Amino acid sequence: MHNLVKWAIGLVIVIAVIVFVAGMYFFHVAQVRDPKANQPDALRTKNNPLYQYEHQFLARDKQTWHERSKDGLKLDAWYVAADKKTNKTAILAHGWHNNKTTMAIYGELFHELGYNVLIPDNRAHGESQGKIIGYGWLDRRDYIQWLNQIIDKNGQNSDIIMYGMSMGAATVLSASGEADLPSQVKAVIADSSYTSLLEEIKHEAGNMYNLPWFPLVNVTSGISKIRAGYFYGEASPLKQVSKSTRPTFFIQGGADTFVPTKMVYPLYHALNAPKALWIGKGSEHVQTFNDHPTEYRNKIQSFLAQYDK
């Protein structure tokens, strides 16, 4: 009996060590900066429907803006002024392992709609500093600072809209629920946000690795709290949206399996403000613009005409 107890205790210790090591591995994969993934994107070929958007925006004159995060990171952004002087500015947030060049197609879309465009590199991405990825939760506070910089530089009469895709959509939705969100923010557009980082990581444990999420995700979340400062359940666009007062346009691909299409519905229903929802027919993750470029532009233009007059 004594040997059986020792054997059982030993087994529990071995399993605990394996789960902890696995948790450290998954934390590193998910949340530690990958320099290879932060290089400028490979550009689209001429037969791509968004080639002109990308080509034209990257050729435009850009200013480089900087911001210093509250925890001391130097953050980098592109600023492209509108062709005609305006108080309207669109701030765009990119996705996981993306950077400013990823957002060129969206930058051109908003430029053509008459907006100044600011595109930051999120912390631990592109030319911004940082080793730990914020998944929109740490970034939400960085974006409050970017918004205030827009107002400082462009004036108190600034009229700002926030746009994000994937992790960037989670970023702008999370920022929209902050108590000190500047009143100059008039509307939000979120393409393919997850409801919470916890639900997304649980989904990916099965979708990408065919693993049960318990207890691995719990352990990895605990490591995140120690290393990054937040549990996965804290990083919740869903909770933030419930506090938002801004008109919001939710976009999601109808065939999205990376951030499941079904996640958009709780987000949409949680918002107690003017809202719109569009499911891109047959589109995979953040591919709705690529698959339906004219409709994508027209729907955004129509939403802004209604809520950012």
XYZ file of C-alpha atoms in Angstrom, residues 5 28 30 43 46 87-88 139 160 187 189 203 223 228 233 242 245 252 255 261 264 267 272 290 295 300:
26
model
C 0.899 5.721 -2.633
C 6.136 30.763 -25.922
C 1.386 32.101 -28.510
C 3.288 41.693 -51.184
C -1.046 41.846 -59.688
C -10.334 66.329 -38.929
C -11.266 62.689 -39.632
C -2.695 46.946 -26.442
C -11.783 59.332 -35.036
C -17.364 54.556 -34.282
C -15.283 48.515 -37.005
C -10.685 26.535 -29.411
C 1.996 31.367 -16.870
C 2.432 38.929 -19.313
C -10.143 35.246 -19.112
C -20.809 45.391 -22.957
C -21.293 53.256 -26.100
C -16.911 37.966 -39.653
C -16.321 30.036 -43.173
C -17.903 32.576 -37.012
C -19.363 37.272 -33.496
C -20.172 40.254 -29.299
C -25.938 48.322 -26.081
C -10.305 39.819 -50.339
C -19.178 44.986 -50.976
C -18.027 50.270 -44.421
